[in-house]
Backbone as a chain_set.jsonl record, in Angstrom:
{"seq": "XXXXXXXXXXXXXXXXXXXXXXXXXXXXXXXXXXXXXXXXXXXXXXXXXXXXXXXXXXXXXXXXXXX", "coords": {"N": [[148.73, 49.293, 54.073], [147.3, 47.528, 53.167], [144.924, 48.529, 54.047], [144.22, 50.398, 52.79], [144.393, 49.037, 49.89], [142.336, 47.767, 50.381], [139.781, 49.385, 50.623], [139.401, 50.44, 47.851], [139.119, 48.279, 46.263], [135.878, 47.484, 45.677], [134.748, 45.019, 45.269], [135.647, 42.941, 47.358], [133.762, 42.48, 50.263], [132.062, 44.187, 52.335], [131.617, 44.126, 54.974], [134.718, 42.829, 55.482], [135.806, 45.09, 54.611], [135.274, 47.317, 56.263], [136.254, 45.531, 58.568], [139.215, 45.537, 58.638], [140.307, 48.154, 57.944], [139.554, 49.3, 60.729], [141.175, 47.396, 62.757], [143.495, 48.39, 61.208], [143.519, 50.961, 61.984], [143.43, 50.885, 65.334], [145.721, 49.374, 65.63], [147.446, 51.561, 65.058], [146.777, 53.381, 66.504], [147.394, 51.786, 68.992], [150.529, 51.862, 68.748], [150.966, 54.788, 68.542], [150.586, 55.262, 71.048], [152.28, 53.805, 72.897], [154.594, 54.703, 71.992], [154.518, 57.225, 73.112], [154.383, 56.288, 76.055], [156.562, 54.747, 76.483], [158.574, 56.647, 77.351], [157.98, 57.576, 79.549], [159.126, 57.697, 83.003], [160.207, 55.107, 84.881], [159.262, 55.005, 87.206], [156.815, 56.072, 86.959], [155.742, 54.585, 85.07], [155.298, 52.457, 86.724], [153.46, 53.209, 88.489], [151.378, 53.586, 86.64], [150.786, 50.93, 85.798], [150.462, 50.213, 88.36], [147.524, 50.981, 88.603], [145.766, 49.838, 86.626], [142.765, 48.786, 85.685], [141.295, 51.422, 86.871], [142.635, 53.648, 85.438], [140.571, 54.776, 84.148], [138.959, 56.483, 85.648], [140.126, 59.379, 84.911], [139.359, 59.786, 82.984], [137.043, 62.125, 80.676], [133.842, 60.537, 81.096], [134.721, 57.68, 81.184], [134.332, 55.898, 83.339], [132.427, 54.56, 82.74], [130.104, 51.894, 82.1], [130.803, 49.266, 79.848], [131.406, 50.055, 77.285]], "CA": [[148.651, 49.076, 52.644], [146.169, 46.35, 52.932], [143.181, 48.982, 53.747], [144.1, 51.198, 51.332], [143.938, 48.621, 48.585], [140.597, 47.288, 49.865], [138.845, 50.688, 50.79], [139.297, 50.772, 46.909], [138.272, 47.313, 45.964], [134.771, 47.069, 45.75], [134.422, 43.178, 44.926], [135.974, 42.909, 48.842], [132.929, 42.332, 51.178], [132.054, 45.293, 53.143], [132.639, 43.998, 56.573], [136.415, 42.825, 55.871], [136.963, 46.387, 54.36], [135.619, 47.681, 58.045], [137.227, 45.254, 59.965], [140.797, 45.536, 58.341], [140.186, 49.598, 58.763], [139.231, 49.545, 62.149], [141.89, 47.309, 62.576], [144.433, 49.848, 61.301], [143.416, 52.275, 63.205], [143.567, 49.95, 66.593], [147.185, 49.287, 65.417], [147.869, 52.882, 64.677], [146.736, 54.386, 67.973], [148.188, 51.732, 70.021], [151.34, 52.213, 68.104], [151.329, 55.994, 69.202], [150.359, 55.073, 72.647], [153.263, 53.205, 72.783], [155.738, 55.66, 71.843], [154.714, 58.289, 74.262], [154.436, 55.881, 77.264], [157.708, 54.283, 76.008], [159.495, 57.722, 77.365], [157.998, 58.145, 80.725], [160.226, 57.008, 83.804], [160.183, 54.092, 85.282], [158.189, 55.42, 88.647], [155.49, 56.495, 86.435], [155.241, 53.698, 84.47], [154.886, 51.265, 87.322], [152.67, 53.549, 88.856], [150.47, 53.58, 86.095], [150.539, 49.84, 85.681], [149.332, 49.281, 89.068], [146.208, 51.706, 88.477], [145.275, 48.879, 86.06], [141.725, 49.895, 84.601], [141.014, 52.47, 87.643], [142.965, 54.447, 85.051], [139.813, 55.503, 83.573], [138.486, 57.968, 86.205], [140.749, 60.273, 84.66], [139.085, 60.026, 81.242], [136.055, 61.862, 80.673], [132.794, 59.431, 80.723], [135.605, 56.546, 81.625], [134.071, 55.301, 84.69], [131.087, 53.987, 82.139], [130.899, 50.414, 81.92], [129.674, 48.094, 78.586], [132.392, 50.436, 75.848]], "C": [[147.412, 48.245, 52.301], [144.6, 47.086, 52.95], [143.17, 49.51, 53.043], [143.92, 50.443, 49.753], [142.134, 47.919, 48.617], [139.512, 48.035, 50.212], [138.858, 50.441, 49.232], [139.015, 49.687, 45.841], [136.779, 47.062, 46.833], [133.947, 45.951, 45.635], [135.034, 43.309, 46.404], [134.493, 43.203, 48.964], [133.412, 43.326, 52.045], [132.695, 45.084, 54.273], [133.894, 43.681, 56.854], [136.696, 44.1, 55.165], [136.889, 47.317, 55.79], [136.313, 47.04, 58.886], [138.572, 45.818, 59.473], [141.033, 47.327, 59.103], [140.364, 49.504, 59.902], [140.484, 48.517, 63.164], [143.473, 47.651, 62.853], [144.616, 50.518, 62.086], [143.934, 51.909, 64.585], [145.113, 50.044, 66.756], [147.647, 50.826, 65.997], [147.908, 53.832, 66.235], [147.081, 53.376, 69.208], [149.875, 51.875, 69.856], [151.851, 53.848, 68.974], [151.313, 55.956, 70.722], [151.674, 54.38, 72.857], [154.673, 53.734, 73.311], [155.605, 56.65, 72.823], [154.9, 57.13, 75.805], [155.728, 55.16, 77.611], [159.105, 55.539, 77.271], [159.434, 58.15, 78.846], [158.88, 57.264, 81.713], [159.661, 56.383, 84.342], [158.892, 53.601, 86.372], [156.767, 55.769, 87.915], [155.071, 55.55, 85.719], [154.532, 52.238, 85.689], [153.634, 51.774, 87.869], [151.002, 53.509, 87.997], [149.761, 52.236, 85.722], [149.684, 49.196, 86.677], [147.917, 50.285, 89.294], [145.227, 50.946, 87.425], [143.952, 49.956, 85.395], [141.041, 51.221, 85.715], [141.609, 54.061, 86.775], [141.876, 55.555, 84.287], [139.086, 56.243, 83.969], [139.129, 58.996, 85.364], [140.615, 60.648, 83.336], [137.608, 60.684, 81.114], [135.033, 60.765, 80.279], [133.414, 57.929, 80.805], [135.388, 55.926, 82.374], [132.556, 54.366, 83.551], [131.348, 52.717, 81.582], [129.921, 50.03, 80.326], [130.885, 49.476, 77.176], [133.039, 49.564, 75.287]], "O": [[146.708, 48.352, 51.297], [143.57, 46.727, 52.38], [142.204, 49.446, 52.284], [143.484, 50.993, 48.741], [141.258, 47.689, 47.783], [138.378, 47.559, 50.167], [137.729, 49.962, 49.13], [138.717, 50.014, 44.693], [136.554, 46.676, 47.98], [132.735, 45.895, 45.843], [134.621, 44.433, 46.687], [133.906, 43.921, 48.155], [134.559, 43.485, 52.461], [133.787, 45.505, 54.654], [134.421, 43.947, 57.935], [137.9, 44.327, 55.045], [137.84, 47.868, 56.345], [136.933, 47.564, 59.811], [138.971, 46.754, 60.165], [141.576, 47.681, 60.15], [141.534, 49.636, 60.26], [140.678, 48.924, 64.309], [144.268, 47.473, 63.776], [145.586, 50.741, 62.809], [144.86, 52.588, 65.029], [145.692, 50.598, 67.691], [148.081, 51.1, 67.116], [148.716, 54.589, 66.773], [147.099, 53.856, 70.341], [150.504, 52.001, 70.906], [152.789, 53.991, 69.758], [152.043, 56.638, 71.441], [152.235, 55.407, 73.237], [155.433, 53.51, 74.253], [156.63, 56.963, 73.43], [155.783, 57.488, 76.585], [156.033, 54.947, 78.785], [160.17, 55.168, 77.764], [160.308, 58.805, 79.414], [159.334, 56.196, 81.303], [158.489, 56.699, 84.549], [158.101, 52.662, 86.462], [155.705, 55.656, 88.527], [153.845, 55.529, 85.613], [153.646, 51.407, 85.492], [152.668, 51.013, 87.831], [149.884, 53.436, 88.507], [148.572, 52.177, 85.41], [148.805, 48.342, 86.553], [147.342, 50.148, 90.373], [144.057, 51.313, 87.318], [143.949, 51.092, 84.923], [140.229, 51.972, 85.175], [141.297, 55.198, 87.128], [142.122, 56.71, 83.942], [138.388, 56.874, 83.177], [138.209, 59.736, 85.016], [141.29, 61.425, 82.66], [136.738, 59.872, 81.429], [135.248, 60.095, 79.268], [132.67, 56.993, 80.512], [136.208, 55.012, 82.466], [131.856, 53.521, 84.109], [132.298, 52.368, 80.882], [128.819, 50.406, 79.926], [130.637, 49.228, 75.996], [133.715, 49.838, 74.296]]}, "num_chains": 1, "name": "protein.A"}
């Protein structure tokens, strides 16, 4: 609610209407991340926990450091 009222206030300073956005979004997609990883079993979850950030071979361009 909060970006949608200040995407549309223009007296708001640009950079808190990007941060809040960006933000959102952050929320939003760890939110969904969440919910799917929420569902997998137990063995897969630990498994994936101890792959820590090695998880990102498996992402294209994921192995690239400084993102």
């Amino acid at each position: 609610e909060l970006a949608e009222r200040l995407a549309k206030d223009e007296t708001a300073p640009a950079h808190l209407r990007e941060r809040v956005t960006r933000m959102h979004e952050f929320i939003s997609t760890l939110t969904n991340w969440y919910e799917q990883v929420r569902s997998l079993p137990k063995s897969t979850l630990v498994t994936l926990m101890k792959l820590g950030a090695r998880v990102a071979r498996f992402i294209p361009g994921g192995n690239k450091t400084g993102d």
